[in-house]
Short mmCIF file of C-alpha atoms in Angstrom, two decimals:
data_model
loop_
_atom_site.label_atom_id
_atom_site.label_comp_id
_atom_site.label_asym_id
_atom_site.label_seq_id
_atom_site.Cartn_x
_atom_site.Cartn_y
_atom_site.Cartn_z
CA UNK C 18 52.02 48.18 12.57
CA UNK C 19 54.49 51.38 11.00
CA UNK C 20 57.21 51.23 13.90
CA UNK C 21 59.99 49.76 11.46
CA UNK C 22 58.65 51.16 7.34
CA UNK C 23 61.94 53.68 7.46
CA UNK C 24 64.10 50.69 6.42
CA UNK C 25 61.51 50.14 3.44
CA UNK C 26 63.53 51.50 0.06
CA UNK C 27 60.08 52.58 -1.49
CA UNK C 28 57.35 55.23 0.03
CA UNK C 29 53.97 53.62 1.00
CA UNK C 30 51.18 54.46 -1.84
CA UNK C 31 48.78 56.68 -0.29
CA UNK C 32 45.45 55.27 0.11
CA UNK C 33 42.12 56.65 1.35
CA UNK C 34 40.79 53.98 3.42
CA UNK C 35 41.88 50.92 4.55
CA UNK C 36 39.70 48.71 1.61
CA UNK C 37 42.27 50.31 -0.36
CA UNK C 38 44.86 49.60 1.63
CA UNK C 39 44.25 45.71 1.83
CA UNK C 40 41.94 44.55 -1.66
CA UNK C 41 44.85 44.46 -4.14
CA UNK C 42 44.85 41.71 -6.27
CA UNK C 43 47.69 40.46 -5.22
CA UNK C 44 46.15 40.06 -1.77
CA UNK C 45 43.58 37.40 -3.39
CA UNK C 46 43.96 34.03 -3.26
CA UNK C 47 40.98 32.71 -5.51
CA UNK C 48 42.01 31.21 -8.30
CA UNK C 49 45.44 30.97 -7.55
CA UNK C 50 46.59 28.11 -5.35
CA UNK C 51 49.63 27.35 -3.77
CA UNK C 52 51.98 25.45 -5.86
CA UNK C 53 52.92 23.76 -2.46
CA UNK C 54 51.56 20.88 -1.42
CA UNK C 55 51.29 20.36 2.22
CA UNK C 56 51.40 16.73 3.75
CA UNK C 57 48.25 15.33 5.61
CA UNK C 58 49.23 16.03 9.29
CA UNK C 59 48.87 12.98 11.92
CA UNK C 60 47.88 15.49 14.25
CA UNK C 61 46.33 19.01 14.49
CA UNK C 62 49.40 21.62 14.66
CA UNK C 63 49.19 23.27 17.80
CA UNK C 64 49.42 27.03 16.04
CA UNK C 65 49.27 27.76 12.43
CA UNK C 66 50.36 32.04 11.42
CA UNK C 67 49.64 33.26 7.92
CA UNK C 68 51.80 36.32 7.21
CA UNK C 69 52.61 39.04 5.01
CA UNK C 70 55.56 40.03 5.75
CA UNK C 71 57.70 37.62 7.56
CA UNK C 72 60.62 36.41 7.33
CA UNK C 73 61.92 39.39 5.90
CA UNK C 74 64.45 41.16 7.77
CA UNK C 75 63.28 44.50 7.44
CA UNK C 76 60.12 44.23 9.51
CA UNK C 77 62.16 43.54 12.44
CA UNK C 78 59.46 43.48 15.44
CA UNK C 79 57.71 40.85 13.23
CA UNK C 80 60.77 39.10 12.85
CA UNK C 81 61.60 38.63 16.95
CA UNK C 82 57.96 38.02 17.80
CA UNK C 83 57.79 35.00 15.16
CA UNK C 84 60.81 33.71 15.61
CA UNK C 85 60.28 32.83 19.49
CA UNK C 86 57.06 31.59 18.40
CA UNK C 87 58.55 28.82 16.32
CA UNK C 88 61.39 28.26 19.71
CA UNK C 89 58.29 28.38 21.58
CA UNK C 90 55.95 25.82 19.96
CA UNK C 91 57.57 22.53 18.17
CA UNK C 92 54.52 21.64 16.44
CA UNK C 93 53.23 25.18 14.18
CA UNK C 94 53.78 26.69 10.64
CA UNK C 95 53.92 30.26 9.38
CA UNK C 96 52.21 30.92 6.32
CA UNK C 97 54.44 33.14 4.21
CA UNK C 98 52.38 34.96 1.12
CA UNK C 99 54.37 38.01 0.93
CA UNK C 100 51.91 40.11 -0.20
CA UNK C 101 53.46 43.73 1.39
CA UNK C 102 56.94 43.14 1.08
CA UNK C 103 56.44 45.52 -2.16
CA UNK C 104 56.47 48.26 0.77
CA UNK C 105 59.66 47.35 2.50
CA UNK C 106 62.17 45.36 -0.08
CA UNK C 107 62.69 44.62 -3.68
CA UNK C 108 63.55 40.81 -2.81
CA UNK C 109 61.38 38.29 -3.82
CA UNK C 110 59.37 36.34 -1.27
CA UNK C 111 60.63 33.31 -2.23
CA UNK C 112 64.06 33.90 -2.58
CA UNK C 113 63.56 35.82 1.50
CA UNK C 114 62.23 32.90 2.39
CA UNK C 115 65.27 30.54 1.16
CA UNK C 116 67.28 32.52 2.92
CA UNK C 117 65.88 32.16 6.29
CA UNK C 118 65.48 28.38 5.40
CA UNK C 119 69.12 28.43 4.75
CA UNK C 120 70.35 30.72 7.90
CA UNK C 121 67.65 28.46 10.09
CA UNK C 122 67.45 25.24 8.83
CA UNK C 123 65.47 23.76 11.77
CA UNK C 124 62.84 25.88 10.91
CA UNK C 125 62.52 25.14 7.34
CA UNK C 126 59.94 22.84 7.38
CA UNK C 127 57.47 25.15 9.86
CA UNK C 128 58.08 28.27 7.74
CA UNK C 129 56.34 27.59 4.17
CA UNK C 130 56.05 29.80 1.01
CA UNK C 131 52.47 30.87 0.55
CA UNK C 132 50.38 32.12 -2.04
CA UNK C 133 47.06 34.39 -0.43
CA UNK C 134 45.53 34.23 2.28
CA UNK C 135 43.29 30.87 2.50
CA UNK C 136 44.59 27.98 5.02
CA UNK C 137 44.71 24.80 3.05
CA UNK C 138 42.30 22.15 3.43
CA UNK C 139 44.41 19.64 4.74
CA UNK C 140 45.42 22.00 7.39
CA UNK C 141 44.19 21.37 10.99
CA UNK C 142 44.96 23.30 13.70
CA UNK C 143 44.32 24.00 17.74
CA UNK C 144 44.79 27.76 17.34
CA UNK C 145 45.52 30.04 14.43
CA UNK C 146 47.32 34.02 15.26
CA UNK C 147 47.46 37.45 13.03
CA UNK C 148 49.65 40.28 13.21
CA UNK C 149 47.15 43.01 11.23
CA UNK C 150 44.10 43.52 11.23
CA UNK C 151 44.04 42.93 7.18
CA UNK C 152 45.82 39.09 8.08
CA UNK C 153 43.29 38.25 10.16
CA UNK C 154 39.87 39.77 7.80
CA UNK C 155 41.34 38.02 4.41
CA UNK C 156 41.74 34.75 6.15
CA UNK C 157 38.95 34.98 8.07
CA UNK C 158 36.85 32.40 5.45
CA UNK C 159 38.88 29.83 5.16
CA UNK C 160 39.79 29.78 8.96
CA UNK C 161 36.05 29.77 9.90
CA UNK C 162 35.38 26.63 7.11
CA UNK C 163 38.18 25.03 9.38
CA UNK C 164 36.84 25.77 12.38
CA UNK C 165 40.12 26.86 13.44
CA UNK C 166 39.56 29.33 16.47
CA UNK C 167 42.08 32.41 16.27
CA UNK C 168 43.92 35.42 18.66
CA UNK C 169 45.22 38.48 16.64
CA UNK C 170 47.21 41.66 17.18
CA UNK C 171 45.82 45.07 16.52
CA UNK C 172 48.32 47.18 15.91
CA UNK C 173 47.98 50.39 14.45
CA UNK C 174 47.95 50.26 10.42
CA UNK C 175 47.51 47.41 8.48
CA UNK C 176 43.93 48.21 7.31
CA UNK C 177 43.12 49.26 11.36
CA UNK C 178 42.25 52.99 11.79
CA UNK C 179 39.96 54.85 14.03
CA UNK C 180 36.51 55.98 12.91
CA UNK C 181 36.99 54.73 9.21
CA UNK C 182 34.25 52.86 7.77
CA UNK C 183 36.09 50.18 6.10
CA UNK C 184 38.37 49.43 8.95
CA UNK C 185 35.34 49.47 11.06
CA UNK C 186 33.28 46.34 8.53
CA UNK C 187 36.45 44.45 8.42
CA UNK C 188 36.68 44.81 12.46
CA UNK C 189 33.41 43.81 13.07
CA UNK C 190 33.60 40.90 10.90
CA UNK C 191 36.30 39.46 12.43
CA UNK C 192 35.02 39.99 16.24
CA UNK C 193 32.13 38.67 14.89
CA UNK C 194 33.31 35.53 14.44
CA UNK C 195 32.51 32.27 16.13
CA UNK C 196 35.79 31.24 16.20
CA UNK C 197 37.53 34.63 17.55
CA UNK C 198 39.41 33.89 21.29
CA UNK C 199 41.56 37.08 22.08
CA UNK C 200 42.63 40.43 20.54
CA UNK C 201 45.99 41.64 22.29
CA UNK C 202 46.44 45.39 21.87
CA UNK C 203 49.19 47.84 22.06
CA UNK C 204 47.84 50.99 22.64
CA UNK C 205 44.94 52.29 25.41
CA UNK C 206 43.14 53.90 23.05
CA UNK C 207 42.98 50.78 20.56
CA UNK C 208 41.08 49.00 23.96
CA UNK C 209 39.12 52.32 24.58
CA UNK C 210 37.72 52.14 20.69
CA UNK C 211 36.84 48.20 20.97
CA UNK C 212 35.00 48.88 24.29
CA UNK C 213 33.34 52.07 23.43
CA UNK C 214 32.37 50.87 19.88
CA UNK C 215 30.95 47.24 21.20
CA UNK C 216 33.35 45.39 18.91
CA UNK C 217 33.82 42.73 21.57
CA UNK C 218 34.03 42.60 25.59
CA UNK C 219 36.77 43.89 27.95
CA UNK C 220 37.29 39.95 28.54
CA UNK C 221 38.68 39.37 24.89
CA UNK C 222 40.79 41.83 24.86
CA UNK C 223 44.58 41.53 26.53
CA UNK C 224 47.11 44.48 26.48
CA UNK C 225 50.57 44.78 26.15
CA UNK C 226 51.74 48.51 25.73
CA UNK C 227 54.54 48.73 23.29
CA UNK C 228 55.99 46.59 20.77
CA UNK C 229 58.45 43.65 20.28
CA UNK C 230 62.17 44.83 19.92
CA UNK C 231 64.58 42.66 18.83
CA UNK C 232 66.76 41.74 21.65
CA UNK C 233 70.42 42.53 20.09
CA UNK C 234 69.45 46.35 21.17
CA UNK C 235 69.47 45.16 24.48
CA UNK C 236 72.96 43.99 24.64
CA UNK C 237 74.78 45.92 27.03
CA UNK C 238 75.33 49.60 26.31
CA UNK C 239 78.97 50.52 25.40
CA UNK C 240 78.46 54.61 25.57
CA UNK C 241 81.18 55.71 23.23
CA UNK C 242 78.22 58.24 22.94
CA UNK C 243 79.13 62.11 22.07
CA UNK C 244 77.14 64.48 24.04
CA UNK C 245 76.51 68.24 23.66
CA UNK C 246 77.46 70.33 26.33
CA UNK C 247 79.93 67.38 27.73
CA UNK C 248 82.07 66.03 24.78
CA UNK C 249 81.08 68.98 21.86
CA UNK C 250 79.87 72.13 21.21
CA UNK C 251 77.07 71.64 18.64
CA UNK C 252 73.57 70.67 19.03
CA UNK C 253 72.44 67.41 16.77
CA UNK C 254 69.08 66.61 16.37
CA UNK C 255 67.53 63.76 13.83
CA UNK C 256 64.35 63.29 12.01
CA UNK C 257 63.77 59.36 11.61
CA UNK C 258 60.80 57.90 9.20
CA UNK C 259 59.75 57.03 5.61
CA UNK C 260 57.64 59.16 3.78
CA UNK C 261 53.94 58.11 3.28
CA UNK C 262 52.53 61.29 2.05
CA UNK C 263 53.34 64.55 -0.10
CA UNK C 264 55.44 66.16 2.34
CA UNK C 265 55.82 63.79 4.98
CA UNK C 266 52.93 65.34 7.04
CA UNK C 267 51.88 62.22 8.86
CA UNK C 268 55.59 61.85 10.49
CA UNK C 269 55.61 65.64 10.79
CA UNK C 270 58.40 66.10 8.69
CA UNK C 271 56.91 69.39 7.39
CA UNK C 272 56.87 70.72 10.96
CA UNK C 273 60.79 69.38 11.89
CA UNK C 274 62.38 71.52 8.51
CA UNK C 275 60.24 74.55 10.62
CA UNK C 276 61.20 74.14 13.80
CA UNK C 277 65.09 73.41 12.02
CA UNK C 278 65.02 76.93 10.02
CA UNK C 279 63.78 78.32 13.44
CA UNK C 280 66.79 77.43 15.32
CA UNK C 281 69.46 78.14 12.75
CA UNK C 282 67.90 81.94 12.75
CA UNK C 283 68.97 81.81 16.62
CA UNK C 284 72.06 79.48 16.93
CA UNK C 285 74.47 78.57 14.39
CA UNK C 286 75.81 75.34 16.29
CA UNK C 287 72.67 73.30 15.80
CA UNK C 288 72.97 70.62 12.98
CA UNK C 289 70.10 68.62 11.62
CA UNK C 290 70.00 65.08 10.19
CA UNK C 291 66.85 63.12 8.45
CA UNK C 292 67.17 59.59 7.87
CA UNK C 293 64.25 57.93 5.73
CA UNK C 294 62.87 58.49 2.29
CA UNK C 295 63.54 62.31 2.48
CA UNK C 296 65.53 64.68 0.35
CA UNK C 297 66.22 68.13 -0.41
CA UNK C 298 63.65 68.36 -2.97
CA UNK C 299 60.91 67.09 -0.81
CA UNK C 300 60.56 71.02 0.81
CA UNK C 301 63.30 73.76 0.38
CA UNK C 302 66.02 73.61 2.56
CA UNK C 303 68.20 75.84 0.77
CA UNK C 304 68.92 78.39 3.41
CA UNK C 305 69.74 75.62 5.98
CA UNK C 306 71.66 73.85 3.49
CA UNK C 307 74.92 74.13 5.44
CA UNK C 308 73.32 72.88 8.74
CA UNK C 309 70.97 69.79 7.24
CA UNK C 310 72.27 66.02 6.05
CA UNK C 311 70.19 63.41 4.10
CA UNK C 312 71.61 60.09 4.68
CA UNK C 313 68.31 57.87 2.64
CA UNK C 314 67.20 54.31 3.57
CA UNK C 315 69.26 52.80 6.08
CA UNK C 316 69.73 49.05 7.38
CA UNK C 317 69.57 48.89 11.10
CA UNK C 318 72.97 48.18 12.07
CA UNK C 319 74.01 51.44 10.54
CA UNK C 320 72.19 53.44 13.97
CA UNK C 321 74.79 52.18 15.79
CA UNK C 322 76.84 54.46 14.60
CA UNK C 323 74.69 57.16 13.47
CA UNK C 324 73.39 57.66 17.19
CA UNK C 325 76.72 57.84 18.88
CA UNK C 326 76.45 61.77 18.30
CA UNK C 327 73.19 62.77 18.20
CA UNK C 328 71.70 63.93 20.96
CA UNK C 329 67.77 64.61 20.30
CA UNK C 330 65.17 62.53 17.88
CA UNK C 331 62.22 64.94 17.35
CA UNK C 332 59.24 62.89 16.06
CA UNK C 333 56.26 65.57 15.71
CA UNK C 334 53.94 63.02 13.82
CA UNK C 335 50.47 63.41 14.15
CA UNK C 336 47.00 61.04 12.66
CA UNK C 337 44.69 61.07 10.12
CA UNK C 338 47.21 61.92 7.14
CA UNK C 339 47.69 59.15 5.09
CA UNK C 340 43.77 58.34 5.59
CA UNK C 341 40.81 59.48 7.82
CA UNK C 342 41.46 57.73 11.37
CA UNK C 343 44.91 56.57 10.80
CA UNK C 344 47.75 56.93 13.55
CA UNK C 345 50.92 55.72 14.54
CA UNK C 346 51.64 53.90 17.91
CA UNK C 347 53.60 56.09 21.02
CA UNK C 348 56.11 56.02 20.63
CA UNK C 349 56.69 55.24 17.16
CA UNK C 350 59.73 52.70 16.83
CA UNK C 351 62.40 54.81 15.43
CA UNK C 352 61.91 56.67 18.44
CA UNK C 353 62.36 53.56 20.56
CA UNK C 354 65.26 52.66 18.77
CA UNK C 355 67.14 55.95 19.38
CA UNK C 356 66.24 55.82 22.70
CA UNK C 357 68.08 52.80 23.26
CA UNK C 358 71.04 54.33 22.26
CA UNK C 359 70.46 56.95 24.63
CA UNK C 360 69.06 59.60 22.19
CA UNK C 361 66.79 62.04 24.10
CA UNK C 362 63.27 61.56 22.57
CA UNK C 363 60.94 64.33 21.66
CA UNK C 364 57.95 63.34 20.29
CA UNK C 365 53.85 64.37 20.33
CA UNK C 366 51.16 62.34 21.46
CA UNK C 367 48.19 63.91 20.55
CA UNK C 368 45.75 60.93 20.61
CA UNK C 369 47.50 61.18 24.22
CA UNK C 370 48.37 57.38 24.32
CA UNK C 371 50.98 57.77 26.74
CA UNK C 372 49.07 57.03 29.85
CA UNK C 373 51.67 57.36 31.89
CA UNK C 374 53.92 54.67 30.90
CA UNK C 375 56.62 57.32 30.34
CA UNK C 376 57.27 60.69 32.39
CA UNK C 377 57.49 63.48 30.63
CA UNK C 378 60.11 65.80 30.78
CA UNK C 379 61.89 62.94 33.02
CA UNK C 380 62.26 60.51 31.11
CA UNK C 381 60.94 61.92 27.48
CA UNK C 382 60.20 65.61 26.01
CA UNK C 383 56.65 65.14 24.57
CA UNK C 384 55.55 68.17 22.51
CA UNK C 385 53.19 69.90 20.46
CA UNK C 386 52.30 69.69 17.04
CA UNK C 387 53.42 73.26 17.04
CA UNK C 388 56.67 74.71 15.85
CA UNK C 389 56.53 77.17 18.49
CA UNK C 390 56.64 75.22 21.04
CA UNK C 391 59.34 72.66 20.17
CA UNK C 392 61.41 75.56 19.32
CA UNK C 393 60.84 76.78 23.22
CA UNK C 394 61.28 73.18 24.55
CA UNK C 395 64.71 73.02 22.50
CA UNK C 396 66.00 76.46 23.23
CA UNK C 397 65.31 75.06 27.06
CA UNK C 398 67.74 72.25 26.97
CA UNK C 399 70.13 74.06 24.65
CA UNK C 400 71.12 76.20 27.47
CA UNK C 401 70.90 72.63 29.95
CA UNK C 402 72.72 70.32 28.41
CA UNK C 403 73.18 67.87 31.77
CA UNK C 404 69.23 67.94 31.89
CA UNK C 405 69.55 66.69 28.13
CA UNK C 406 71.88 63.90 28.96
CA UNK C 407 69.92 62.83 32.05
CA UNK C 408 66.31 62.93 30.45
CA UNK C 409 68.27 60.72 28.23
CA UNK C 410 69.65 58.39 30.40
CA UNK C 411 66.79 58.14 32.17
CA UNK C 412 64.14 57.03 29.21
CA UNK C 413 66.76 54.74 27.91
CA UNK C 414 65.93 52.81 31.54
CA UNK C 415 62.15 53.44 30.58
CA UNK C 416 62.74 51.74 27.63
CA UNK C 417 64.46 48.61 28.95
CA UNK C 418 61.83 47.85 31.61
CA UNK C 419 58.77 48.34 28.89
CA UNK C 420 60.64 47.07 26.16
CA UNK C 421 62.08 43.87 27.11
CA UNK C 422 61.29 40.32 25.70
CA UNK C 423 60.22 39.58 29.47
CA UNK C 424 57.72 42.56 29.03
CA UNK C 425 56.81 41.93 25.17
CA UNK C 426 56.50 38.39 24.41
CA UNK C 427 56.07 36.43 27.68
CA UNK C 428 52.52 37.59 27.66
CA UNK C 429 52.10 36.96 24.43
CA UNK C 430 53.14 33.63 24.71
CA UNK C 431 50.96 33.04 27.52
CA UNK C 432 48.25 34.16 25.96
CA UNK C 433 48.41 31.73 22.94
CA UNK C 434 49.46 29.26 25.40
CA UNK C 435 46.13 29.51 27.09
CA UNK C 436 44.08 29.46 23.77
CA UNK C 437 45.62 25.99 22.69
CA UNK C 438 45.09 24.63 26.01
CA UNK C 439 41.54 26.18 25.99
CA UNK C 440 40.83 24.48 22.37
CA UNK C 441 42.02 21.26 23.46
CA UNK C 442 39.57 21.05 26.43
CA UNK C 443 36.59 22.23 24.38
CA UNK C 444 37.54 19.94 21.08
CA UNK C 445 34.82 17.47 22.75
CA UNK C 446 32.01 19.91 21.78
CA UNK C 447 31.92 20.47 18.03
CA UNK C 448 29.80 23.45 18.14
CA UNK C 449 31.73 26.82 18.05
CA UNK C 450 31.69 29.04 21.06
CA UNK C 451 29.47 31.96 19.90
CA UNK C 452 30.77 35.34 20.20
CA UNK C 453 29.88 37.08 23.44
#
């Protein structure tokens, strides 16, 4: 999933379809065991993860989700290959890994350095669980030879797009399989596409709008916040994301430096600030110069301060930019994150995945992919700034209730709760369910 790649000190490499994406070398595993050796267990581990990310810090939904897992369920182990952390960090896997072995130590021994993505043989297990569709598809051998059966999370990205061929053969393949239990989704239209496309039945499929937030930004809200129209007289408004293509088309950053030349034509107390792999030189700014600030890559504490005086965060991404069915979840999570800190969000949703989990112009200002109109919809609440503030009260509230661990990861939980429970009672019959 993209909700957190802004903290990622490189850009993404653009790839056309989601075999590109994935089929690196460093992705393979042949030839190239694990220097590890892992114990013969006395028992089957109740839930076995193999992941490409975590434990690094940076992919912080990841990161929250996991780590309750391993509070959650004494007897697992996280596989830890660290095949994309090229995207998000120039640490090593290994030494990421020491250092969550070091800052947790009763987790060392469930969180082990990995090398690909095949389970060893000595591994037995009641239930095995992805994040990414490309976790799931490159273990998928090795888990099947195992006879391990397995849930995973499709979110958007990770070698998962809509209508793309290649996504669409590694899908199958995986729903395919004997040993798949559960798919838990984040977004309507991700159900709507395995439905409508016959990867699998309604009944495998669980959702859970949203995504797991790390529950620090949930701490109590001390608003030493800076509002326009209350406690100033200038406008702020932020652009928030990492830049995966040319211009930044995909997280409309092309369309924000229009909209922000727009506005300084018709106001000269509107400021502008991009956060993200962006600079001056990635389109000409020069005659906004005096009303636009870069600030780069950013760790996450750093918003805290940052949002205090900001007052919009105008995300106009749209799909199918970085490659042909590709899209972001709604709304993406730098949008979440500045709504927390009561930022007023303004963002598209095109694929219109909103559904009404959010009300718009309530509780969030969803726009067009259209300079034109966000220019309207700013000019609007430039001349209401208590509509501004409210709207932005009121979606940080939106936020809490979808947001919250209670909303995020108890189903989760449940879910893989229910598939261990499930194997146990059908460990009797040998023979795999088949898929249905």
């Amino acid at each position: 999933m993209k909700n957190r790649d802004f903290l990622s000190p490189f850009t993404r490499k653009k790839t056309n379809d989601a075999k590109s994406l994935c089929e690196s070398p460093a992705l393979s595993n042949k030839g190239n065991p694990s220097p590890f050796k892992i114990q013969d267990q006395e028992k089957p581990l109740d839930l076995v993860v193999i992941d490409d990310v975590f434990p690094c810090p940076y992919s912080a939904f990841r990161l929250e989700e996991f780590m309750q897992l391993l509070r959650t369920f004494d007897n697992m182990r996280i596989y830890c290959n660290g095949t994309s952390l090229h995207l998000i960090t120039k640490e090593t896997n290994h030494d990421i890994i020491c250092a969550f072995q070091e800052k947790y130590p009763s987790f060392s021994n469930k969180v082990v350095e990995w090398q690909g993505f095949d389970v060893a043989p000595s591994v037995q297990a009641k239930l095995a669980y992805f994040c990414f569709l490309h976790n799931v598809y490159y273990s998928l051998e090795s888990i099947e030879q195992q006879r391990i059966p397995f849930v995973f999370e499709l979110y958007p990205g990770g070698g998962f797009a809509l209508g793309n061929d290649e996504s669409d053969r590694m899908l199958r393949r995986v729903t395919c399989s004997p040993y798949f239990r559960k798919v838990i989704v984040s977004q309507k239209i991700t159900r709507d596409y395995l439905i409508e496309n016959k990867f699998c039945k309604a009944s495998k499929i669980e959702t859970v709008f949203g995504v797991v937030t790390p529950s620090e930004r949930f701490r109590d809200f001390n608003d030493n916040s800076v509002r326009y129209g209350i406690d100033k007289d200038r406008l702020d408004i932020c652009f928030v994301a990492m830049r995966y293509t040319p211009l930044g088309e995909d997280k409309g950053y092309d369309i924000f430096i229009q909209v922000a030349k727009e506005l300084c034509k018709k106001h000269d107390n509107i400021y502008f600030h991009v956060v993200g792999s962006f600079d001056e030189t990635v389109i000409d700014v020069s005659d906004i110069r005096e009303h636009i600030s870069f600030y780069g890559v950013r760790p996450m504490d750093w918003f805290d301060s940052f949002y205090q005086d900001k007052d919009i965060i105008l995300s106009p991404n749209t799909h199918g930019k970085i490659q042909h069915g590709a899209f972001d979840g709604f709304p993406t999570g730098c949008c979440i994150d500045a709504g927390l800190r009561e930022v007023a969000i303004f963002c598209t949703d095109d694929l219109h995945q909103n559904d009404g989990y959010f009300v718009d112009k309530a509780e969030m200002m969803i726009v067009e992919h259209n300079v034109a109109d966000i220019v309207h919809k700013i000019d609007y609440y430039y001349e209401s700034p208590d509509e501004l503030r409210r709207m932005s009260t009121r979606g940080r509230a939106k936020i809490k209730q979808l947001y919250s661990l209670e909303a995020q990861l108890e189903p989760r939980i449940q879910i893989l709760k229910q598939e261990i429970e499930s194997s146990v009672a059908k460990k009797k019959d040998k023979r795999p369910d088949r898929h249905s």
